[in-house]
Structures are given as structure tokens and as C-alpha cells.
mmCIF file of C-alpha atoms in Angstrom:
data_model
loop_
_atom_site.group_PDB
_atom_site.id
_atom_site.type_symbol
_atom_site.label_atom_id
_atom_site.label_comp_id
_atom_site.label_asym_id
_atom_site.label_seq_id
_atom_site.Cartn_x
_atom_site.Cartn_y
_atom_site.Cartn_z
ATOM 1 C CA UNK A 44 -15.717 -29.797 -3.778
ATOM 2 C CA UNK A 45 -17.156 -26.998 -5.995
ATOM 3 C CA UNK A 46 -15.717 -27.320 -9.344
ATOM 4 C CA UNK A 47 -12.686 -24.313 -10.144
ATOM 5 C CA UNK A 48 -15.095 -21.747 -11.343
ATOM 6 C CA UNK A 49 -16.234 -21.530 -7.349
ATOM 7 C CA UNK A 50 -13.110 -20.610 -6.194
ATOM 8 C CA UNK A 51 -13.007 -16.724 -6.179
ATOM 9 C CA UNK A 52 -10.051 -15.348 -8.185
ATOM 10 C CA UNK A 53 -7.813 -12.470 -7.666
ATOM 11 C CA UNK A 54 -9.241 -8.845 -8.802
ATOM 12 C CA UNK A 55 -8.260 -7.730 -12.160
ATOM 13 C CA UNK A 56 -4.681 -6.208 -12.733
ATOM 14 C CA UNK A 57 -4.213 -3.005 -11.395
ATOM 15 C CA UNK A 58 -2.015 -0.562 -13.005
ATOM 16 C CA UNK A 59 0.731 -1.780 -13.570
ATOM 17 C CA UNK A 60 2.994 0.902 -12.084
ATOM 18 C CA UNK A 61 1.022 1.450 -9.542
ATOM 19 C CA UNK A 62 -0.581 -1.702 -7.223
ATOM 20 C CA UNK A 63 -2.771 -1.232 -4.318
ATOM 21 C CA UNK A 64 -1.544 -3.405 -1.421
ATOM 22 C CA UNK A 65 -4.472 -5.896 -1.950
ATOM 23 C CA UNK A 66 -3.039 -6.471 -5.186
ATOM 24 C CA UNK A 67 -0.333 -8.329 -3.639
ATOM 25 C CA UNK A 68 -2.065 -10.994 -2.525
ATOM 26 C CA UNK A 69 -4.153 -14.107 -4.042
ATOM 27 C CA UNK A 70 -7.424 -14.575 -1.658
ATOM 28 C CA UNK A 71 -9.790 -17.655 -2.426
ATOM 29 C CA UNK A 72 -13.312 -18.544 -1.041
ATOM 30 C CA UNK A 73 -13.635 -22.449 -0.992
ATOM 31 C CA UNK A 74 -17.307 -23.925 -0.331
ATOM 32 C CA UNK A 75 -16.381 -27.572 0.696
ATOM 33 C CA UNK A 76 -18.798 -30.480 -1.009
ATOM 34 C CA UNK A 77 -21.797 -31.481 0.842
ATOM 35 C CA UNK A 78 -20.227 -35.100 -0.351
ATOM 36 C CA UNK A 79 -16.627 -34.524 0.808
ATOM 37 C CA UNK A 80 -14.759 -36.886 2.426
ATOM 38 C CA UNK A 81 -12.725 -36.270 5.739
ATOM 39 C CA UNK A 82 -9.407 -34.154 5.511
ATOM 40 C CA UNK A 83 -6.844 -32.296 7.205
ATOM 41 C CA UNK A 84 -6.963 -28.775 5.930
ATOM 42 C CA UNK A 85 -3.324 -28.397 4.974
ATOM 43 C CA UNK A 86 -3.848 -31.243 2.627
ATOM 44 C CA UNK A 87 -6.807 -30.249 0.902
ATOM 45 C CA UNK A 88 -5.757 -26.290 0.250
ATOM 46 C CA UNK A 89 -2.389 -28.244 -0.930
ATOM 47 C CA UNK A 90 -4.398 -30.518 -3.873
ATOM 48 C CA UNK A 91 -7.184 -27.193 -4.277
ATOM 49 C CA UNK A 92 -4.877 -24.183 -4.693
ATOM 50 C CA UNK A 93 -2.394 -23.479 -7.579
ATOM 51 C CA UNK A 94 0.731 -23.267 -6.947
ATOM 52 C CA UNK A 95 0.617 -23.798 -3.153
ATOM 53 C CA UNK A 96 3.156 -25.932 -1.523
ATOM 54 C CA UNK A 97 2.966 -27.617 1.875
ATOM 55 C CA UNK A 98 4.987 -25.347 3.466
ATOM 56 C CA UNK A 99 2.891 -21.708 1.908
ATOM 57 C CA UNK A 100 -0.160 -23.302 2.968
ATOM 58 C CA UNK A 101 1.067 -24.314 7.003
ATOM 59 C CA UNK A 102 2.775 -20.499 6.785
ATOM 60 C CA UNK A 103 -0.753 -19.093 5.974
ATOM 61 C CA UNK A 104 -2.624 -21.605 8.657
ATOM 62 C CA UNK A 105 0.231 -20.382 11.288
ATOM 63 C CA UNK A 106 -0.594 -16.767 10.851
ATOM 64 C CA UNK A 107 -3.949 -17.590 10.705
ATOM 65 C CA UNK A 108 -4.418 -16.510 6.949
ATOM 66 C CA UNK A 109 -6.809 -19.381 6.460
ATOM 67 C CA UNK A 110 -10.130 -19.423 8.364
ATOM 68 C CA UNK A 111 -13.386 -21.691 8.597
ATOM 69 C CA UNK A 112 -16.206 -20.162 8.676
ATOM 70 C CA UNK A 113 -14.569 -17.459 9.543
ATOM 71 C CA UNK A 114 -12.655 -19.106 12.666
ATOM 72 C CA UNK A 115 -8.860 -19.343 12.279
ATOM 73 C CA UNK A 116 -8.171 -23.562 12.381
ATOM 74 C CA UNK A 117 -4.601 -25.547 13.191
ATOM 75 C CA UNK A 118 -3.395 -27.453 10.216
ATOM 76 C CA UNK A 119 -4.893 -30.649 11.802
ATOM 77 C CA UNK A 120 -8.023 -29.081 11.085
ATOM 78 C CA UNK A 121 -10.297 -31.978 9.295
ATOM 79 C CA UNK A 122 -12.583 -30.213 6.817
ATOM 80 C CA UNK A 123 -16.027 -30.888 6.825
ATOM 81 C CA UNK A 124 -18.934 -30.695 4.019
ATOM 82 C CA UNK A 125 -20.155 -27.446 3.876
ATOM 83 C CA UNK A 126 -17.232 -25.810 5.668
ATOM 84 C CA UNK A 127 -16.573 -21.897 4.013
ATOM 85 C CA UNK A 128 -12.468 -21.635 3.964
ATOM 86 C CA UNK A 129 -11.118 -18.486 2.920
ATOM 87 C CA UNK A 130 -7.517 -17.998 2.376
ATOM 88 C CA UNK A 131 -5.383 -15.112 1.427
ATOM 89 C CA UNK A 132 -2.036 -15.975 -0.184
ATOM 90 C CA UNK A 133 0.685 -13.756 -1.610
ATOM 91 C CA UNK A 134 0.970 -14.384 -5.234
ATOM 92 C CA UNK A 135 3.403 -17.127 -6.937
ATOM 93 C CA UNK A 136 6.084 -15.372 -8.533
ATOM 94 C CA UNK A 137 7.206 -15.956 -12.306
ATOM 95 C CA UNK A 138 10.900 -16.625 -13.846
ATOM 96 C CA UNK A 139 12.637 -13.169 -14.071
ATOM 97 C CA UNK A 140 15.642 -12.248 -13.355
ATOM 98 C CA UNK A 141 16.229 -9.045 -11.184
ATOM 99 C CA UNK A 142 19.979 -7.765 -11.080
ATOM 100 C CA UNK A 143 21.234 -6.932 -7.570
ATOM 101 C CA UNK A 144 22.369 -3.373 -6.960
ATOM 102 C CA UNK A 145 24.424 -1.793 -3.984
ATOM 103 C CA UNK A 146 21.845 0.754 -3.374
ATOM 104 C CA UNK A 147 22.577 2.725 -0.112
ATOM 105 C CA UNK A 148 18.562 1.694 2.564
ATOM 106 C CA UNK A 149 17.652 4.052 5.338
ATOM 107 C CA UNK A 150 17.006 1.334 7.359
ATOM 108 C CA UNK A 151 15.405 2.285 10.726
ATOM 109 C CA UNK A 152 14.842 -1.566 12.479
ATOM 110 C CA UNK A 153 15.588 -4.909 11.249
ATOM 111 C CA UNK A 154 15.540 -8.179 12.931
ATOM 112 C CA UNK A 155 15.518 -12.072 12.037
ATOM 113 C CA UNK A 156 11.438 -11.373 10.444
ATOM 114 C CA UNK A 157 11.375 -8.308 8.980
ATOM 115 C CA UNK A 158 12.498 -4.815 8.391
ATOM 116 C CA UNK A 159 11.397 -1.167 8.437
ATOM 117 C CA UNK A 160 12.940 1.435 5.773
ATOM 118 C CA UNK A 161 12.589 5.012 5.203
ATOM 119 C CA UNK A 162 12.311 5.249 1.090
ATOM 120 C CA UNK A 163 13.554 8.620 -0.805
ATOM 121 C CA UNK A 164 11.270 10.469 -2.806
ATOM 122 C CA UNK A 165 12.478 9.265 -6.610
ATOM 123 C CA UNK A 166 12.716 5.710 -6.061
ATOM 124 C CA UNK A 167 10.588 3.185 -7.928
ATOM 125 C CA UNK A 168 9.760 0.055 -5.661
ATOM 126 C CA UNK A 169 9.572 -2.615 -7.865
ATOM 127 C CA UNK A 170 11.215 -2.935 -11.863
ATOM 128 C CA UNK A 171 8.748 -2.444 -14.112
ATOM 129 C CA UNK A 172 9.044 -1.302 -18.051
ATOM 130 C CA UNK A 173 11.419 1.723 -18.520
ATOM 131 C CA UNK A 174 12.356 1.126 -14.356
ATOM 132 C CA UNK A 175 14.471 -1.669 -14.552
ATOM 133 C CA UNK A 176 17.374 -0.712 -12.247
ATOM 134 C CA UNK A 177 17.768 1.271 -9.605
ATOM 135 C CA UNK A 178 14.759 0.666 -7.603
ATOM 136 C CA UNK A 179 14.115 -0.631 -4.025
ATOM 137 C CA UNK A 180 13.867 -4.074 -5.128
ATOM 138 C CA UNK A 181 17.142 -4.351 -6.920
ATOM 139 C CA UNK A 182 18.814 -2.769 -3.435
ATOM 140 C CA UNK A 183 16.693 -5.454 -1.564
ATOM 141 C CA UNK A 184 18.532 -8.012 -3.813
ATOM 142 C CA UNK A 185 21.761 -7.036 -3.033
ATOM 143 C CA UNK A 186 21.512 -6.677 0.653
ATOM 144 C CA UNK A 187 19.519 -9.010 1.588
ATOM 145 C CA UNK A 188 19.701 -13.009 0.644
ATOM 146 C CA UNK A 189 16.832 -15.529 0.302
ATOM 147 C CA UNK A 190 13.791 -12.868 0.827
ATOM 148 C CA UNK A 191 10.186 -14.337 0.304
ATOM 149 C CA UNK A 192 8.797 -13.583 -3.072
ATOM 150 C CA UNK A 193 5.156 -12.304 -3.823
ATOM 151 C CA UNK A 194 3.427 -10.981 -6.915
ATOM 152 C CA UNK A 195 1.708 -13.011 -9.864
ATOM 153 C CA UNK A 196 4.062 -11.386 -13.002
ATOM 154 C CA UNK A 197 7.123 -10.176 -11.277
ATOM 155 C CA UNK A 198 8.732 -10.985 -8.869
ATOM 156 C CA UNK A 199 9.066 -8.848 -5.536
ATOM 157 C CA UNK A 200 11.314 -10.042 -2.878
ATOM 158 C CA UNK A 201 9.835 -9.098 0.764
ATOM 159 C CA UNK A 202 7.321 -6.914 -0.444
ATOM 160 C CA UNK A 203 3.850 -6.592 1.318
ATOM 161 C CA UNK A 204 2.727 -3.364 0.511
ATOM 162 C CA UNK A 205 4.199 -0.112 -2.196
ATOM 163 C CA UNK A 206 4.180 3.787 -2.167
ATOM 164 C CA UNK A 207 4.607 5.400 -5.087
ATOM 165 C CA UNK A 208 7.732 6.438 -6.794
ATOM 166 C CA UNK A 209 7.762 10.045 -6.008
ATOM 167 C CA UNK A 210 6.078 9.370 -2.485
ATOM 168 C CA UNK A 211 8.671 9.394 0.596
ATOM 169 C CA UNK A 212 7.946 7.326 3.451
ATOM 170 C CA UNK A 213 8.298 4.084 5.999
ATOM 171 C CA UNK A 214 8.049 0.837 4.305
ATOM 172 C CA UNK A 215 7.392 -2.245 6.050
ATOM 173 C CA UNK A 216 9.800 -5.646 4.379
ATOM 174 C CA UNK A 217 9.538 -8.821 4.843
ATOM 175 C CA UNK A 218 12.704 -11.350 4.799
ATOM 176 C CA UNK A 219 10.581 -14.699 5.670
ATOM 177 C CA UNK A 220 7.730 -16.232 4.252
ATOM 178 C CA UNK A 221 6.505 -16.530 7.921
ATOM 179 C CA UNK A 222 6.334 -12.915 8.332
ATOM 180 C CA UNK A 223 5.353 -11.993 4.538
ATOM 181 C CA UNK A 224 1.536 -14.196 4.846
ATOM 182 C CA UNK A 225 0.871 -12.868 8.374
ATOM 183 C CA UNK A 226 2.057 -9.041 7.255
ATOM 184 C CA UNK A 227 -0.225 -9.764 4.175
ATOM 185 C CA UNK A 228 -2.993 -11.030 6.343
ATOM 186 C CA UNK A 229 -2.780 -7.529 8.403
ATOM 187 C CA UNK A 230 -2.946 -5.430 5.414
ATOM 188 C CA UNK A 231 -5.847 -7.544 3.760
ATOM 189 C CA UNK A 232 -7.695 -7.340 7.056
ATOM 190 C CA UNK A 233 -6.375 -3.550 7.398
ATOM 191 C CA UNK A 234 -5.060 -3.438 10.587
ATOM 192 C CA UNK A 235 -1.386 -1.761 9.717
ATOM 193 C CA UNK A 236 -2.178 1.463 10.960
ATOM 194 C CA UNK A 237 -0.127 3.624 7.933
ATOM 195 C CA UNK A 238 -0.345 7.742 8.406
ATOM 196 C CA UNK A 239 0.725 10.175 5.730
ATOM 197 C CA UNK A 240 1.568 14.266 5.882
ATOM 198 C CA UNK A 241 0.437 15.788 2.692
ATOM 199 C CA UNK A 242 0.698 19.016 1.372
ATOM 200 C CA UNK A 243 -2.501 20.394 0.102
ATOM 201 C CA UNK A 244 -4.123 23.207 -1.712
ATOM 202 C CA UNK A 245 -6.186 25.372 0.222
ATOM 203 C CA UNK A 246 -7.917 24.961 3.677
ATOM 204 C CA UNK A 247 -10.652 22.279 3.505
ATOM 205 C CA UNK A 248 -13.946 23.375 4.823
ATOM 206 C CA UNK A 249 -14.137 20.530 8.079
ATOM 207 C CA UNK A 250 -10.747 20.861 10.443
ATOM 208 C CA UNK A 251 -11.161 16.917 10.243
ATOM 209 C CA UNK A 252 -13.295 14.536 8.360
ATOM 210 C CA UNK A 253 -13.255 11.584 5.839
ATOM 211 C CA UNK A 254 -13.114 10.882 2.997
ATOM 212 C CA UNK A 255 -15.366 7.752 1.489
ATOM 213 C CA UNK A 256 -15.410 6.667 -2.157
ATOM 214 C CA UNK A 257 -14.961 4.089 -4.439
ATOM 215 C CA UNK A 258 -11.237 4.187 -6.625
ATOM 216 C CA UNK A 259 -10.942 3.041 -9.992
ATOM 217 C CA UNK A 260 -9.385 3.572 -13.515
ATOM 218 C CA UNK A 261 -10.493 6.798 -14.487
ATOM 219 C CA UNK A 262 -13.083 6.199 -17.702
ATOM 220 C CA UNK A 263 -11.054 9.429 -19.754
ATOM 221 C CA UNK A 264 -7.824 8.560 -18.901
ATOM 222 C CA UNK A 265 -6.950 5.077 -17.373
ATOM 223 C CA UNK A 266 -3.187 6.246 -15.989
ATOM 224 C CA UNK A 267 -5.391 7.828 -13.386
ATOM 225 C CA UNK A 268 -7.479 7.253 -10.700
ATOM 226 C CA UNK A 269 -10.826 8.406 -10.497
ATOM 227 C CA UNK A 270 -13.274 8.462 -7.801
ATOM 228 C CA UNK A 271 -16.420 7.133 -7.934
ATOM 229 C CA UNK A 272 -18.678 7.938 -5.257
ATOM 230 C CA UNK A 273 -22.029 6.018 -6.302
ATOM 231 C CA UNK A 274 -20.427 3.033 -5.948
ATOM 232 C CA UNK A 275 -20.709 1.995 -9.547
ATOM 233 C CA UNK A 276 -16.803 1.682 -10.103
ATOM 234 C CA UNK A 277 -13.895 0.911 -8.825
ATOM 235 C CA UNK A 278 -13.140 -0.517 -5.260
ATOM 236 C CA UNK A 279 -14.275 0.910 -1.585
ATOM 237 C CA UNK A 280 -11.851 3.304 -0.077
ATOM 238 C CA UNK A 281 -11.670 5.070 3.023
ATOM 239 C CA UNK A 282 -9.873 8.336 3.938
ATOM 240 C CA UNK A 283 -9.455 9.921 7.560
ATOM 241 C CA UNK A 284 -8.057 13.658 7.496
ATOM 242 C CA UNK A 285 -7.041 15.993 9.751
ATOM 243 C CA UNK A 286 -5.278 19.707 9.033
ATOM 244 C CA UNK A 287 -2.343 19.837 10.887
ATOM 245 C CA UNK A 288 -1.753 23.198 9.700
ATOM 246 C CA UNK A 289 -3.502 25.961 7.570
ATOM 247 C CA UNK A 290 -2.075 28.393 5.583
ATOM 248 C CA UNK A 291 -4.559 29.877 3.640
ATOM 249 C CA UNK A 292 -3.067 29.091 0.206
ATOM 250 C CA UNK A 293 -2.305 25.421 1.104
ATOM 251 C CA UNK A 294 -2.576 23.073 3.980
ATOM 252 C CA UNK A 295 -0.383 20.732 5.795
ATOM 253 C CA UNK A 296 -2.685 17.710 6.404
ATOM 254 C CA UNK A 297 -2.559 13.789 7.942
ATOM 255 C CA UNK A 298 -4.094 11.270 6.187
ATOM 256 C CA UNK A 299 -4.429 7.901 7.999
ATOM 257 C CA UNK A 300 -5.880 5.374 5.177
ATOM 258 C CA UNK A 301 -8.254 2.771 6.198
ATOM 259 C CA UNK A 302 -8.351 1.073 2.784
ATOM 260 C CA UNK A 303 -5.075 0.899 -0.001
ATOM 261 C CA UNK A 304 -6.253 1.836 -2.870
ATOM 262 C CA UNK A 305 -3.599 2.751 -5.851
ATOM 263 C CA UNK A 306 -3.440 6.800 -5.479
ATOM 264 C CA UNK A 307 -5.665 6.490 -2.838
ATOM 265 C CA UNK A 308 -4.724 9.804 -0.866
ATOM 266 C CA UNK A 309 -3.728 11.121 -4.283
ATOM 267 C CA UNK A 310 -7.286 11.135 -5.500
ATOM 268 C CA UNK A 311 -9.383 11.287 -2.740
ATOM 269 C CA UNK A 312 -7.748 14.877 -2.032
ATOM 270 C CA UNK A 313 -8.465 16.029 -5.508
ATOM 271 C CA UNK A 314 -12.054 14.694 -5.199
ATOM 272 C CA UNK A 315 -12.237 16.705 -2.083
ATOM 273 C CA UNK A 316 -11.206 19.915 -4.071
ATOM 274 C CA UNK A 317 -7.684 20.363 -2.642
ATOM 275 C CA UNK A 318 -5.345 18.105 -4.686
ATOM 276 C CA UNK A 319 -1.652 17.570 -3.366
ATOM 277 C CA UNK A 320 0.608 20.537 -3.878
ATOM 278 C CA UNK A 321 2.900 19.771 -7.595
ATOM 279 C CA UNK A 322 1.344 16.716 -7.827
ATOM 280 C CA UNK A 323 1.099 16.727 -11.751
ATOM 281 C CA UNK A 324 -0.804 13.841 -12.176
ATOM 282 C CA UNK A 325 -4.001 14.989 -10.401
ATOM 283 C CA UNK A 326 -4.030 18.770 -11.491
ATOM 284 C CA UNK A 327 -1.695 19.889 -8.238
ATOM 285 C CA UNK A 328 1.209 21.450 -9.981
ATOM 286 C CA UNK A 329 -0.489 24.938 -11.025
ATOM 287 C CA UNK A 330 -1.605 27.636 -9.356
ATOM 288 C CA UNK A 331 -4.985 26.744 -7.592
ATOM 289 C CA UNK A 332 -5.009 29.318 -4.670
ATOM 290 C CA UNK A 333 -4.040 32.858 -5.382
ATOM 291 C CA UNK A 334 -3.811 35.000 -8.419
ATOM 292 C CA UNK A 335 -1.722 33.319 -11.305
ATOM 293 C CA UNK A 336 0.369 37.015 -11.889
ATOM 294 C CA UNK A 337 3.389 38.740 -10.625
ATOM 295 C CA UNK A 338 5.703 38.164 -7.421
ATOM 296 C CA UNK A 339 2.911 35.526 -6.171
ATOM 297 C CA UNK A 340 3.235 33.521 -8.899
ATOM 298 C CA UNK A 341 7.183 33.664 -8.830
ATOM 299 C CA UNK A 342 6.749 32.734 -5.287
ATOM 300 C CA UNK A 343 4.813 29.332 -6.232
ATOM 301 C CA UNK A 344 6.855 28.548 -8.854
ATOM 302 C CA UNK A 345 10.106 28.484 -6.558
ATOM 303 C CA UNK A 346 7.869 26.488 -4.320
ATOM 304 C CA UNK A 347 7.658 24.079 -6.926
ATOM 305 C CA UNK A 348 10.794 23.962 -7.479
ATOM 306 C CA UNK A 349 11.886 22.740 -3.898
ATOM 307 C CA UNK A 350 9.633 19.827 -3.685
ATOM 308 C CA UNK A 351 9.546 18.826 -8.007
ATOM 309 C CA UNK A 352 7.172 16.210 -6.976
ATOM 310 C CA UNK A 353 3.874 15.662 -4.883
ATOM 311 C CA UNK A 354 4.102 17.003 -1.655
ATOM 312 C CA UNK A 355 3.111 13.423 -0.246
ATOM 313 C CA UNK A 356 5.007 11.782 2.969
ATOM 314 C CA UNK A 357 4.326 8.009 4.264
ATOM 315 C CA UNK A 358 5.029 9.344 8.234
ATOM 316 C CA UNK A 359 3.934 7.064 10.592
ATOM 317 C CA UNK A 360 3.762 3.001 10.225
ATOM 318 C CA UNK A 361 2.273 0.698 13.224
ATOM 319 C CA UNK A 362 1.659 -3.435 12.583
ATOM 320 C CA UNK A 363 1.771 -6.194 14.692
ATOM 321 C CA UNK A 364 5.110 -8.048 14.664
ATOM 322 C CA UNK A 365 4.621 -11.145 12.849
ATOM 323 C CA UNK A 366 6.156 -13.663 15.926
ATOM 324 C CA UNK A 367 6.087 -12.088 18.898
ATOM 325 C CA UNK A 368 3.000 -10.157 17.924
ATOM 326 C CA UNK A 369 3.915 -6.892 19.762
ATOM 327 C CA UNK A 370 3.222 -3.811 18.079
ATOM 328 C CA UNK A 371 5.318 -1.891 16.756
ATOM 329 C CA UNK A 372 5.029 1.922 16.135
ATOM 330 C CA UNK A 373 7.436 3.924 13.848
ATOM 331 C CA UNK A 374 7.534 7.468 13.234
ATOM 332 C CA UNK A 375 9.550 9.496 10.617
ATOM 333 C CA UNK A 376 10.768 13.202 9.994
ATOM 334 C CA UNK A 377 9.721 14.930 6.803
ATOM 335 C CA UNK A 378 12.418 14.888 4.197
ATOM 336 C CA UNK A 379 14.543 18.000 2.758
ATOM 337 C CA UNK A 380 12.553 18.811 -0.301
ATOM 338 C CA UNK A 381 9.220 18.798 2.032
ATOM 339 C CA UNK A 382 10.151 20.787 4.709
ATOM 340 C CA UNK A 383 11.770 23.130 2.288
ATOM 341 C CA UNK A 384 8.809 24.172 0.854
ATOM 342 C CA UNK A 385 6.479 23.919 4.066
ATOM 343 C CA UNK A 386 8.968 26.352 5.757
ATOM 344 C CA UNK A 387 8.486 28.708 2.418
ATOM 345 C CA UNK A 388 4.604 29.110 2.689
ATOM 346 C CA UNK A 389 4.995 29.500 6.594
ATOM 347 C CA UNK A 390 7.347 32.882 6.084
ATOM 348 C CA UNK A 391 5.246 33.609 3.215
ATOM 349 C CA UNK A 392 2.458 33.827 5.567
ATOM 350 C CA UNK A 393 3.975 35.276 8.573
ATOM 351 C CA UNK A 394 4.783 38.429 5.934
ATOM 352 C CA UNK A 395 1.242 38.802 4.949
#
């Protein structure tokens, strides 16, 4: 066997309050010794990988999450010299203690595997500096017993994937290891099919397009995300649009992500020149359509006020159940604050 340094490690840390779903996940590259002896797979990824047990490593082979040469393999797999294994793990967790909170879940499915919530705009995901209660994972907690844990420096029961705090939106959970490395596998592989209704400013140019550039730290200000089309930062990231609905001074638009990226939509909207309507952190929450004076500008500003966050909507989630491998399609309604301040512009035009 190559010697440690062979093995490819996770990507850096993302920002910390803000992971992209890859970031959830360990994946290694092993290239086996042309001298190597002989041995069932599950053994050897037991000795090679830290911190995976017997049991992680047959989940990951089960939902084919480990692959030879790019062939999934059973666990009585014998490797051979030469042989390229990747794996994809979700991360070990570390000691911390999370207390459990009876925090009412919108909770639109659920059976033995997994579960599908609808999460409120305001609610951090995981605890996390100044967040330490009141978020989704202290409500998972208390609900649910004995959920898988994932995430190298906190631990995260059932979580595959995040939105962020002031996004609304369908979550996918998972409440067995089984189903958290073969959800894990999907989104590393992106196959979850994940829509989103945004809010924008302006009327893009194309009625549909997308939107392709590499995300990454911004290099002025590293609490953002920048994007980077050359390449020369930052991670690939793909964004499909279409305008569901113009309205001269902003747009009602679905993104469908190919790639999750931290802020992907977020940024690749601003990039495109029509950031998300109030979204602070990328410029959205001023006037960037209209004149900046008088009953307009009152107008706006009680817009604002509806929807005090980006205008930003996780709609539509589709994956492939983890045991019966159906898919499974889910579809939700645009919250309060949203369609508040969609049905606003929509008068506002109509009186034009």
C-alpha cells in the first residue's frame, strides 16, 4: 500500500457557519501496492482508514460508497495490486455535548430510514459559536433517539446536507447510518435533484440559462463567497435558472443546483448581476432597480420589511430512497414572509 500521504484527504474547512454538502463527507483515493497481498476489501479499508469501524465500512460497501476502479464491489471483494478504491465516508464525529430541545419540526414524511422536514426561515441547522441552542439539531436531539452522526468537529445527528439559517426549505434527515452513507453517496455523486424559488433583482437578460463558476472565500472579505470564473479559485459550481416570473423591478426565479457549493445560489445570482432581494450579505438589501426617492422607495422598504431576510426558498427535493431505492419527489409551498412580499411587487405592478 501507498504510504498515508497517498491517501487523498478531505478539502480544507469551509466556513464554518456555512458548509457545502461535500463538506460533510470524508472521500479517500487508495492506490493498492503492486506488492499487496490478497484481501477482502472490508478488511483492508478497516486497517487503512481512520476511524472506520467494521460496520461504517460494510454500510458504505452496501450503498455502494466504495468502488474499484470505479465498479461498486461486495464486501467479499479481495483487493488486488494496483486496484484504485475510492470511498466516500461521512466524517467521525468529536466529544460534544448537544442539549436536546422540544423544538416544534414540520415534518412532511418519515419512515424507519429517514425523514423529510420543511425548515423555517430563522433557524440555524447545526450549533455553532454564538448558535448554541435552538437550532435544528438540538430539535433533532430531542425527537429523535440514536440518529447517525457525521461531521469532523461537531457533531450532527442525521445530517447529510444544510441550508442556510435564513433560507426556508425541504431538508432531507437521516436516522440510520444505512441511509446517512448512501444519502451522502447521492449528494457526492449529485444526483438529489434539490430546486429553489428565489427572489431576484431585476429581469435577467436569458428567460433561462446557467450559471457556471468556480465558489470560494472571497479574497476582500472571507465571510463571503466569491465567484471565480477563470477557474483559479475556489471549487466548480453549477447553476440552472429559469424566471418563473418577471416583474420588471425583481424576478421570481428557480434555481435547480447541480453542484453545493456554500452560498452557491447566493453568489452565483449576484455574479449574474441580480443578487437575491434583502439578502444583506451579497449587496441585495438596497435599492438596485428603481429610483432610490419618494413613494418608490417607501414601497421597497415595506417590502423589506415583510421578508427581513433573503428572499431564498429550498422548494422542491427528489433522492432515491436509501432501501427500497424508489424515488421520492417532494414539493413545498412558499412560506408567509415570501409570498407576502411576492404578492406586494405583483399589485405594485398591476398599478403601473
Amino acid at each position: 500500500m501507498l504510504p498515508p500521504e497517498h491517501l487523498d484527504q478531505p478539502d480544507e474547512e469551509p466556513l464554518l457557519s456555512d458548509p457545502d454538502d461535500d463538506e460533510l463527507y470524508e472521500h479517500y483515493r487508495i492506490s493498492v501496492d503492486p506488492g499487496q497481498n490478497l484481501m477482502r476489501i472490508d478488511r483492508f479499508l478497516t486497517e487503512r482508514l481512520p476511524n472506520a469501524t467494521r460496520t461504517k465500512v460494510q454500510n458504505a460497501i452496501d450503498t455502494e460508497s466504495v468502488k474499484v476502479n470505479g465498479n461498486a464491489v461486495k464486501a467479499s471483494y479481495k483487493i488486488k495490486p494496483r486496484d484504485m478504491i475510492t470511498v466516500s465516508l461521512p466524517h467521525p464525529p468529536r466529544e460534544t455535548d448537544i442539549l436536546p430541545e422540544n423544538i416544534p419540526l414540520n415534518i412532511v414524511y418519515e419512515d424507519d430510514e429517514l425523514l423529510v422536514l420543511n425548515k423555517p426561515a430563522g433557524m440555524v441547522v447545526h450549533p455553532a459559536y454564538s448558535n448554541w441552542s435552538g437550532t435544528l439539531v438540538n430539535a433533532l436531539v430531542y425527537h429523535f433517539q440514536n440518529l447517525p452522526i457525521s461531521r469532523n468537529g461537531a457533531i450532527r445527528p442525521g445530517l447529510v446536507h444544510r441550508i442556510d439559517k435564513d433560507t426556508s426549505g425541504l431538508m432531507v434527515i437521516a436516522k440510520t447510518e444505512f441511509a446517512m452513507t448512501h444519502l451522502a453517496r447521492q449528494f457526492f455523486e449529485h444526483t438529489i435533484e434539490r430546486t429553489y424559488n428565489a427572489l431576484v433583482w431585476g429581469e435577467p437578460k436569458e428567460p433561462a440559462g446557467t450559471i457556471r463558476g468556480h465558489i470560494g472565500r472571497s479574497l476582500r472579505d472571507r465571510k463571503v463567497q466569491a465567484v471565480f470564473p477563470d477557474g483559479s479559485q475556489g471549487k466548480h459550481a453549477v447553476t440552472h435558472y429559469r424566471v418563473l416570473k418577471p416583474l420588471h423591478y425583481v424576478s421570481l426565479v428557480e434555481c435547480k443546483l447541480e453542484t453545493g457549493r456554500t452560498h452557491q445560489i447566493r453568489a452565483h445570482m449576484q455574479y449574474l448581476g441580480h443578487p437575491l432581494f434583502n439578502d444583506a450579505t451579497y449587496g441585495g438589501d438596497r435599492i438596485l432597480r428603481g429610483n432610490s426617492v419618494g413613494s418608490y422607495k417607501s414601497f421597497v422598504q415595506n417590502c423589506f420589511a415583510l421578508i427581513p431576510r433573503q428572499a431564498l426558498h429550498a422548494k422542491s427535493l427528489g433522492f432515491e430512497h436509501p432501501r427500497t431505492r424508489q424515488w421520492l419527489q417532494f414539493d413545498s409551498e412558499l412560506p408567509d414572509d415570501f409570498r407576502a412580499a411576492l404578492t406586494k411587487w405583483e399589485n405594485y405592478l398591476d398599478k403601473r
